[in-house]
PDB file of C-alpha atoms and ligand atoms in Angstrom:
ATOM      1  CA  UNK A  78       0.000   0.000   0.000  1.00  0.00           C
ATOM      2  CA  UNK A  79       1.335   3.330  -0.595  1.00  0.00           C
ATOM      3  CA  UNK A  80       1.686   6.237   1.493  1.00  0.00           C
ATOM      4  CA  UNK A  81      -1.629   8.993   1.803  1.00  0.00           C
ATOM      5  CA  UNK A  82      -0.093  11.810   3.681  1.00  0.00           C
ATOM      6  CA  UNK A  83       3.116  13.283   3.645  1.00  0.00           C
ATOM      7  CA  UNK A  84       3.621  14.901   7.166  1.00  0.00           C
ATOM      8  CA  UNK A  85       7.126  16.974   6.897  1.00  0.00           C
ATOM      9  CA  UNK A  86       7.342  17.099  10.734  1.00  0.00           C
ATOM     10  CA  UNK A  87       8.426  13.545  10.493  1.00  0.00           C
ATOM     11  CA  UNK A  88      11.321  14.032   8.503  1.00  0.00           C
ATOM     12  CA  UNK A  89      13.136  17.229  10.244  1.00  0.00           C
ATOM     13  CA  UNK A  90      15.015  14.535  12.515  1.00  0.00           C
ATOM     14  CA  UNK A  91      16.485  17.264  15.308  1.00  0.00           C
ATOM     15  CA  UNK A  92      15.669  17.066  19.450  1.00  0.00           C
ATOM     16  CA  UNK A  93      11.992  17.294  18.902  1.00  0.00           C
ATOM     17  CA  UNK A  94      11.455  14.416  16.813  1.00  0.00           C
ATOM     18  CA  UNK A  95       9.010  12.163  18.283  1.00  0.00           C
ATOM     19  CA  UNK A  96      11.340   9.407  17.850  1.00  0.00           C
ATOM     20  CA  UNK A  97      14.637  11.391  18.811  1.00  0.00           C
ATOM     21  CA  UNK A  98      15.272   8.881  21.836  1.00  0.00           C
ATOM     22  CA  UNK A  99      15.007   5.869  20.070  1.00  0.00           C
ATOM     23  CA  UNK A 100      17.147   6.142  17.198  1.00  0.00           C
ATOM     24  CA  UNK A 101      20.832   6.470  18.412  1.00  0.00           C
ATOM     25  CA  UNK A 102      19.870   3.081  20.768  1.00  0.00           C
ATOM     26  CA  UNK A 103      18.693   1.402  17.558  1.00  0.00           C
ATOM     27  CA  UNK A 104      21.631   2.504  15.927  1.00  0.00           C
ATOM     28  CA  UNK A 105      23.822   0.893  18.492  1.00  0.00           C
ATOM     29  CA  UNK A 106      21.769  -2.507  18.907  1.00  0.00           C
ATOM     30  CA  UNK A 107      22.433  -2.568  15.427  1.00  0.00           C
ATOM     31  CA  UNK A 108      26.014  -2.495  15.659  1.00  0.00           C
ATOM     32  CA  UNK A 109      26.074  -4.913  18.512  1.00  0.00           C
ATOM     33  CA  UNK A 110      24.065  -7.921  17.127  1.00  0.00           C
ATOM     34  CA  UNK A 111      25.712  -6.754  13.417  1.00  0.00           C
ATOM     35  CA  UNK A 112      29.092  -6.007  14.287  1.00  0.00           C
ATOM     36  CA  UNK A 113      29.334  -4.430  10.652  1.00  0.00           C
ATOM     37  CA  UNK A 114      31.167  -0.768  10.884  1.00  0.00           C
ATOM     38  CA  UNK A 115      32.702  -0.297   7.670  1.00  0.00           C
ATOM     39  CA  UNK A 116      32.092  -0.590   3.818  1.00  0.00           C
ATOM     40  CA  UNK A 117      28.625   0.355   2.497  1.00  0.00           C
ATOM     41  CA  UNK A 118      25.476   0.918   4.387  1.00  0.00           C
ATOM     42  CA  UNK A 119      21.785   0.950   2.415  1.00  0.00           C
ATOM     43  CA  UNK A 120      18.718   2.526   4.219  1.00  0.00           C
ATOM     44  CA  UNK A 121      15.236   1.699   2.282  1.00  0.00           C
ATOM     45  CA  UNK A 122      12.690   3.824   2.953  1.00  0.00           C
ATOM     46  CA  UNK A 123      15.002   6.305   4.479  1.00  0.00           C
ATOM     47  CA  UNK A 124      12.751   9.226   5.593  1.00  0.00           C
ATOM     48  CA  UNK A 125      14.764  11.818   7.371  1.00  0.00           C
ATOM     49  CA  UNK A 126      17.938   9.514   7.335  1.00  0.00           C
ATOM     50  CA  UNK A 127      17.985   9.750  11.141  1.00  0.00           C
ATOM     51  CA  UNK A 128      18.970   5.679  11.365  1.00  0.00           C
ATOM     52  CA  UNK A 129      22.042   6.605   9.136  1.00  0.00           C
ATOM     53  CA  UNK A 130      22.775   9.668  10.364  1.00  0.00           C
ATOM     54  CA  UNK A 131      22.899   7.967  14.066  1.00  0.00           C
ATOM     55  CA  UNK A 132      24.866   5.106  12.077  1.00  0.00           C
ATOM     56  CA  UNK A 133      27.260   7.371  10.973  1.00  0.00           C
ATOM     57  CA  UNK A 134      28.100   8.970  14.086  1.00  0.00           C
ATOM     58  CA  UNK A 135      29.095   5.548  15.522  1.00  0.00           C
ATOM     59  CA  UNK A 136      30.980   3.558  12.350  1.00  0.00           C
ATOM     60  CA  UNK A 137      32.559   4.089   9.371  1.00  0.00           C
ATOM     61  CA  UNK A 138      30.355   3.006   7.488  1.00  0.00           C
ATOM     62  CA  UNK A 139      29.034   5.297   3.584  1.00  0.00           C
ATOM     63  CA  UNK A 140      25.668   5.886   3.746  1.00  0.00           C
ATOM     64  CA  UNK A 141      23.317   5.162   0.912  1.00  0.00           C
ATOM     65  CA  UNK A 142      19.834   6.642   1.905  1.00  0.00           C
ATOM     66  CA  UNK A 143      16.617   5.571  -0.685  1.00  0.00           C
ATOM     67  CA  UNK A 144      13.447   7.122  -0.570  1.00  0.00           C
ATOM     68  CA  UNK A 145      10.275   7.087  -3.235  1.00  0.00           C
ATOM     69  CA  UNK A 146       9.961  10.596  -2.502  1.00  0.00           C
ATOM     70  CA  UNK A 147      12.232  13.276  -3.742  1.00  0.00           C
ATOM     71  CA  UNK A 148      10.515  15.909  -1.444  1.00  0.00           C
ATOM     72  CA  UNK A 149      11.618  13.380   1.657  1.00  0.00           C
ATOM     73  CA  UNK A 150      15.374  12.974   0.553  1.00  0.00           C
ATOM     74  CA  UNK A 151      15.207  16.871   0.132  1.00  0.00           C
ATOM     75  CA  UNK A 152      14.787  17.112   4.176  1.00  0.00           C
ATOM     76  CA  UNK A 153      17.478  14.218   4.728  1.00  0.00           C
ATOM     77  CA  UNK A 154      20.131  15.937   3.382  1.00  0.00           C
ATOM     78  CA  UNK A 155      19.075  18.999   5.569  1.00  0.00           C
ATOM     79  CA  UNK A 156      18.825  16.725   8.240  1.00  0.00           C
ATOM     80  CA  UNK A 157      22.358  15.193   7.650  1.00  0.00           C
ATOM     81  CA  UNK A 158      23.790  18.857   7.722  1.00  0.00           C
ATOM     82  CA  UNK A 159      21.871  19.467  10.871  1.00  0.00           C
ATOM     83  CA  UNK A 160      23.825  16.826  12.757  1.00  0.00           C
ATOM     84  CA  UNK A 161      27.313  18.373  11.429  1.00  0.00           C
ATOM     85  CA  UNK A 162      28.134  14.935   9.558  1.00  0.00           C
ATOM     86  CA  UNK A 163      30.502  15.328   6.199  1.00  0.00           C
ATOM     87  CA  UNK A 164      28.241  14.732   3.336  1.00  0.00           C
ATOM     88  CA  UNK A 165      30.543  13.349   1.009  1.00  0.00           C
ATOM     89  CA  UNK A 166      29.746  10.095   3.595  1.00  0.00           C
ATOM     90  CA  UNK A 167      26.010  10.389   2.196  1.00  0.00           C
ATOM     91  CA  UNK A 168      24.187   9.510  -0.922  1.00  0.00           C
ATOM     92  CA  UNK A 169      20.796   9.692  -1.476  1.00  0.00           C
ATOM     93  CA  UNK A 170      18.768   7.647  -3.938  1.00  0.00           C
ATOM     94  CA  UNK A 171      15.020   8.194  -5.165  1.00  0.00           C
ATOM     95  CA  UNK A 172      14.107   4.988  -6.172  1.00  0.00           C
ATOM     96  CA  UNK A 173      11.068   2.374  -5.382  1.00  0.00           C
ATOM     97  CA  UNK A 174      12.309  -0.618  -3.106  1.00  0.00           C
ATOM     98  CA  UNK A 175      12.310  -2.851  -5.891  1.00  0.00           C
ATOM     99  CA  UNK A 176      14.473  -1.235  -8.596  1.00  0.00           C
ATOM    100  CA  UNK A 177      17.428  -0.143  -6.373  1.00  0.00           C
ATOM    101  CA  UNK A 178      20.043   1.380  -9.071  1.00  0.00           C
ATOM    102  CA  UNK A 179      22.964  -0.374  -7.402  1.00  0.00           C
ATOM    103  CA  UNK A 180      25.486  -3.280  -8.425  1.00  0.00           C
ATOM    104  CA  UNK A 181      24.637  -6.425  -7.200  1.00  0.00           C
ATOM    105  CA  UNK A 182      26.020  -7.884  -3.587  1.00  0.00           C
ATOM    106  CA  UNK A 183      27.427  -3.947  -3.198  1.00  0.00           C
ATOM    107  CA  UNK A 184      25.578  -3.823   0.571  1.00  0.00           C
ATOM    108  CA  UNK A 185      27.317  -4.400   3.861  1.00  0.00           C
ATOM    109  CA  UNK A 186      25.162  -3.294   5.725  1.00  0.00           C
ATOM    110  CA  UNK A 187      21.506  -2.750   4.762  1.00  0.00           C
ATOM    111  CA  UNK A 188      18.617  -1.166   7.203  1.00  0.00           C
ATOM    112  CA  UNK A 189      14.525  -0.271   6.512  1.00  0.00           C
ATOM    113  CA  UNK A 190      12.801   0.896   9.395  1.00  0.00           C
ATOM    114  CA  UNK A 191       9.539   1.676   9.010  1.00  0.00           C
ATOM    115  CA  UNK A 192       9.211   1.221   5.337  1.00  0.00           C
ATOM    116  CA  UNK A 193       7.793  -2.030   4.834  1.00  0.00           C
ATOM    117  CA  UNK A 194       3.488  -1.575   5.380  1.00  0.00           C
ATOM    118  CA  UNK A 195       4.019   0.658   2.799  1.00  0.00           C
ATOM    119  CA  UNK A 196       5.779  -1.271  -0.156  1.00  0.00           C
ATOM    120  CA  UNK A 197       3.312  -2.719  -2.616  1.00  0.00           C
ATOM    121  CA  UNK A 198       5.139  -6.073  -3.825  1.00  0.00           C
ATOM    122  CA  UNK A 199       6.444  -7.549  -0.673  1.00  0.00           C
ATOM    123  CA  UNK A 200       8.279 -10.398  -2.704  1.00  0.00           C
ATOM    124  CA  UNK A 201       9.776  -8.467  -5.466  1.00  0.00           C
ATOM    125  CA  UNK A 202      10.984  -5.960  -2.505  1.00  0.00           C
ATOM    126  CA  UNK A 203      12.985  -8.578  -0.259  1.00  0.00           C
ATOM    127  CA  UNK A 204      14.537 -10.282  -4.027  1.00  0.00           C
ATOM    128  CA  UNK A 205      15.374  -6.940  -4.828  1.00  0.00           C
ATOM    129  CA  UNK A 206      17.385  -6.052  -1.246  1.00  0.00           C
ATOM    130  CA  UNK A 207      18.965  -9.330  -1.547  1.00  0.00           C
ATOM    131  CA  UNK A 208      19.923  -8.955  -4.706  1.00  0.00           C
ATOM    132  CA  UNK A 209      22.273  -5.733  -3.552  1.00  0.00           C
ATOM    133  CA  UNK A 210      23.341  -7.281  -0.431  1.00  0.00           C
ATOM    134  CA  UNK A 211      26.705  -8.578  -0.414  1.00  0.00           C
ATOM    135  CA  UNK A 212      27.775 -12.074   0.171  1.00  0.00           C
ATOM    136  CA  UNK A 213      28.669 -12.081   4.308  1.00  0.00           C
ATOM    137  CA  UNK A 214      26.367  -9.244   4.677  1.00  0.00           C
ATOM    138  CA  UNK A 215      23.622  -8.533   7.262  1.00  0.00           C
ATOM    139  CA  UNK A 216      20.139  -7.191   6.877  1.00  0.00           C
ATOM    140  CA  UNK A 217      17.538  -5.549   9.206  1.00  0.00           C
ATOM    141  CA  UNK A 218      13.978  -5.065   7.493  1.00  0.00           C
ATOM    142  CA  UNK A 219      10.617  -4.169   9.810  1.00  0.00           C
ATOM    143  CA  UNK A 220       9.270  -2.335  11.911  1.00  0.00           C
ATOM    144  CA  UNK A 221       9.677  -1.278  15.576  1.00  0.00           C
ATOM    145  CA  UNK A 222      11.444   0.397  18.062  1.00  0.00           C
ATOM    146  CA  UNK A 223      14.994  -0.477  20.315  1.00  0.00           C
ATOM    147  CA  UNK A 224      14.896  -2.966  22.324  1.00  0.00           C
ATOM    148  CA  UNK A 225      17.138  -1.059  24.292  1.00  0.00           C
ATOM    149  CA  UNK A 226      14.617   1.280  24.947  1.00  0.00           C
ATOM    150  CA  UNK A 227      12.240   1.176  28.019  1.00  0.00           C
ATOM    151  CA  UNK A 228       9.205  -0.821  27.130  1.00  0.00           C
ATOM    152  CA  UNK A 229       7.019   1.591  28.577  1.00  0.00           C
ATOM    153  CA  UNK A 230       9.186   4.713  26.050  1.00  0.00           C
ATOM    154  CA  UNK A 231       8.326   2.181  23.170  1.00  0.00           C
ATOM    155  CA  UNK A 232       4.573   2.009  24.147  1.00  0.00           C
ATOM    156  CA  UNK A 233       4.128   5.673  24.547  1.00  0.00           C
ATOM    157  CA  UNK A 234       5.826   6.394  20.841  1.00  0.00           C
ATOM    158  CA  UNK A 235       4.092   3.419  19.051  1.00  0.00           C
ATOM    159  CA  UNK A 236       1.786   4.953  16.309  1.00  0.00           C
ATOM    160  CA  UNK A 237      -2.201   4.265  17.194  1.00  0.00           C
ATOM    161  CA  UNK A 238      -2.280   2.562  13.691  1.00  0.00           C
ATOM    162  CA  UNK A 239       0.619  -0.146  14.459  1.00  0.00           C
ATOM    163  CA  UNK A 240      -1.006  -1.227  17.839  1.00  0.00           C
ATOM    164  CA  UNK A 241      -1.491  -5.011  18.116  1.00  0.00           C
ATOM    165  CA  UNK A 242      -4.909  -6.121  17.463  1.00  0.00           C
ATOM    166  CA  UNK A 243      -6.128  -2.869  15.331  1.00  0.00           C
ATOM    167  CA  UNK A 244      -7.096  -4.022  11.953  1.00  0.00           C
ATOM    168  CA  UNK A 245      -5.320  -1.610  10.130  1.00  0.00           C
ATOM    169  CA  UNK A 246      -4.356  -3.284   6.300  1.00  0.00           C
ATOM    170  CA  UNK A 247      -0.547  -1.547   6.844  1.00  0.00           C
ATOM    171  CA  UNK A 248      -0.433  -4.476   9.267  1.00  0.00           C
ATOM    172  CA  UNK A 249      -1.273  -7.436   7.016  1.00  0.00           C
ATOM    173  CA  UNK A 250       2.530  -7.730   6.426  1.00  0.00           C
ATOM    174  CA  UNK A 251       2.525  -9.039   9.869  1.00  0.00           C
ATOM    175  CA  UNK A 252       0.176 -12.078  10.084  1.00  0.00           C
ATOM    176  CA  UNK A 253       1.521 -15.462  11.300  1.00  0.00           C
ATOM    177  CA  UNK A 254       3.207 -17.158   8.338  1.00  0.00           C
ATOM    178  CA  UNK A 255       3.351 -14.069   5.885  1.00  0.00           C
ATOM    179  CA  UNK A 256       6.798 -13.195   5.841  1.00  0.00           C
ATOM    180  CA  UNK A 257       8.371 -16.755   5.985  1.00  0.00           C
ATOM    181  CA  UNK A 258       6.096 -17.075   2.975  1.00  0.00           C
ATOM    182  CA  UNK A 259       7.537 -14.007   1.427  1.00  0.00           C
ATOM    183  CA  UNK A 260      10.710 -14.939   2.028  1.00  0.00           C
ATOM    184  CA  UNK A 261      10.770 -18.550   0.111  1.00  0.00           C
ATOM    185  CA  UNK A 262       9.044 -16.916  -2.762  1.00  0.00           C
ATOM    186  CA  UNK A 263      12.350 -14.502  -2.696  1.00  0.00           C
ATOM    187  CA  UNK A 264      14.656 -17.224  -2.760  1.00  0.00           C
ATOM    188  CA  UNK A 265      16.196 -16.251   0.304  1.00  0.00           C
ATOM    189  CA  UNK A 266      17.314 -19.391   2.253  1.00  0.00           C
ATOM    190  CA  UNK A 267      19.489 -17.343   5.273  1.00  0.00           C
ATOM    191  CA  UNK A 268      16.761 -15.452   6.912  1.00  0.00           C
ATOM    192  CA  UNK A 269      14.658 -15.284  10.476  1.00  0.00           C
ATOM    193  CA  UNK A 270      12.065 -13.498  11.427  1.00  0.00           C
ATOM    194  CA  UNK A 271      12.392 -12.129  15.126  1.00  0.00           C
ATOM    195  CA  UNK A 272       9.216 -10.948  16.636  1.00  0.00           C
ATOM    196  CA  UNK A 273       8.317  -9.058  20.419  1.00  0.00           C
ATOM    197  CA  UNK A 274       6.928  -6.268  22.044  1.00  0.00           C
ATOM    198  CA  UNK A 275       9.398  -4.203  20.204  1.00  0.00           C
ATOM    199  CA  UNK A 276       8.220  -4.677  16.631  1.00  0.00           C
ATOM    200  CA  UNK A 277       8.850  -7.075  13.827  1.00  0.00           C
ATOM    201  CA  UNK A 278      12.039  -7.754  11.821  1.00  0.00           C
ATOM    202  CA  UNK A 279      13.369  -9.836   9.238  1.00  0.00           C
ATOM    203  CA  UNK A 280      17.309 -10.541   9.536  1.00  0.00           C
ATOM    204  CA  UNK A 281      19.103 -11.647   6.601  1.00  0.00           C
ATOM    205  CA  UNK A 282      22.851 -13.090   7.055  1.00  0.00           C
ATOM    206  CA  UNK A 283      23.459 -13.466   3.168  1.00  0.00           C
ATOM    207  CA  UNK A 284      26.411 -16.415   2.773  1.00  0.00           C
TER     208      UNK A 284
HETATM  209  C1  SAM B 253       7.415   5.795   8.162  1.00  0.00           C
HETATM  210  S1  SAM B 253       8.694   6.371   7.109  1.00  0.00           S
HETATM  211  C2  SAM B 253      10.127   5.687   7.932  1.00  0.00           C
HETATM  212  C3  SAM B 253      11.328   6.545   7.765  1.00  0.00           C
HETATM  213  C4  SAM B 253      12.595   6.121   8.502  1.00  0.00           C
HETATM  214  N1  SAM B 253      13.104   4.856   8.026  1.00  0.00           N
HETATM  215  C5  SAM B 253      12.406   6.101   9.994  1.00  0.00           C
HETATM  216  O1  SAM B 253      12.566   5.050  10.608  1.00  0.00           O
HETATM  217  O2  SAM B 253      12.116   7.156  10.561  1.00  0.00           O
HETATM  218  C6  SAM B 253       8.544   5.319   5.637  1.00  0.00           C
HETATM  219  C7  SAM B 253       9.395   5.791   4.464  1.00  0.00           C
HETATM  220  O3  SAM B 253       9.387   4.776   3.439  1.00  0.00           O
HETATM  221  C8  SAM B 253       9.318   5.416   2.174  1.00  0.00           C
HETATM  222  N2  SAM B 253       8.738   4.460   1.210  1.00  0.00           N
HETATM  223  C9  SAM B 253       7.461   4.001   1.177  1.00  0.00           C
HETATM  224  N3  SAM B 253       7.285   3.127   0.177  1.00  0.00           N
HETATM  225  C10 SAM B 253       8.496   3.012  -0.444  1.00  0.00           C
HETATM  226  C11 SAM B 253       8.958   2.244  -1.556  1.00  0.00           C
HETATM  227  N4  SAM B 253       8.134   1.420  -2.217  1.00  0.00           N
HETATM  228  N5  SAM B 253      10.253   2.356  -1.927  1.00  0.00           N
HETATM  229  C12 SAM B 253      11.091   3.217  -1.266  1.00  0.00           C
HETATM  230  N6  SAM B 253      10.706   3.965  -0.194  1.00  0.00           N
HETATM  231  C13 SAM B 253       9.429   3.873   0.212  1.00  0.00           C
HETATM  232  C14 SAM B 253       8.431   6.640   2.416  1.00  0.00           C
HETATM  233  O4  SAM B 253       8.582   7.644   1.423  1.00  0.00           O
HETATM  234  C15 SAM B 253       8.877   7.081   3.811  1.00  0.00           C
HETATM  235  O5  SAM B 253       9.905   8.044   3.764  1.00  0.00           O
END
């Protein structure tokens, strides 16, 4: 399903960001269960960059941020400016999740937070991200907070929509057997799907 409203609040990513808590801790759980810190890093569905921008600040990782929306990547690069990060580490893509204009197994390290209720072919989407991943890469796809947040931080910020048991269809991606489904269909053989109170994420370990 594709977006309806573009709210630009979202994507100026300074101390007032509703999220501004959460995404330097998911930037370091990522690190930690990842343990990748250099080479290239893709973020799908990057919004107002703010997990690569919190990526940058603690790796040395390059930064490839892709959004469908031109208007969105506009306020990333602001937002990547904002934090006093060297944008030659940046690039930012416009392009739909499933016709990423990179080389193939070019990805270290690839992220999407937040991105997936809103992609429309959920099996072209996960070929397409393993297509660019690299071989000993690592992949984080869903949605969801840090686990290193409080639980009770996490409930306050969740969005009404992505509460469990609201029928809402951006949460169909998230029925019992969908994404392992999804996943086959891909052809991807080296992934697991982790699911808690802090969201729902595929990890791929590409071999
Ligand atoms: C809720 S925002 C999440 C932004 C950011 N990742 C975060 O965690 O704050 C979802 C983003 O996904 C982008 N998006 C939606 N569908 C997409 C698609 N098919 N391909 C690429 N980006 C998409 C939207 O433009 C939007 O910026």
């Amino acid at each position: 399903m594709s977006e309806t409203t573009f709210d630009p609040g979202f994507y100026i990513y300074d101390a007032n960001h509703r999220f501004a808590a959460m995404y330097p801790l998911l930037a370091r759980q990522i690190v930690d269960d990842f343990g990748v810190t250099k080479g290239m890093c893709l973020d799908v569905g990057t919004g107002s960059a703010a997990v690569c921008i919190e990526l940058a600040k603690i790796t040395d990782l390059s930064m490839v941020c892709l959004d469908a929306k031109p208007e969105v990547l506009e306020l990333a690069r602001e937002n990547v400016t904002r934090h006093a990060l060297p944008a030659e580490r940046f690039r930012f893509l416009e392009a739909d999740v499933t016709a990423i204009p990179m080389e193939d197994g070019t990805v270290d390290l690839l992220v999407s937070r937040g991105s997936i209720p809103f992609w429309e072919d959920h099996v072209a989407a996960f070929a397409e991200l393993n297509r660019v991943l690299a071989p000993g890469g690592s992949a984080l796809i869903g949605c969801g907070f840090s686990r290193y947040q409080p639980i009770e931080e996490v409930r306050a910020m969740r969005p009404k929509w992505s509460g469990e048991g609201e029928k809402d269809s951006r949460n169909d991606w998230k029925a019992d057997g969908y994404l392992p489904r999804v996943l086959k269909q891909a052809g991807i053989a080296d992934a697991e799907v982790h699911r808690d109170s802090y969201g729902v994420w595929v990890h791929i370990h590409k071999h």
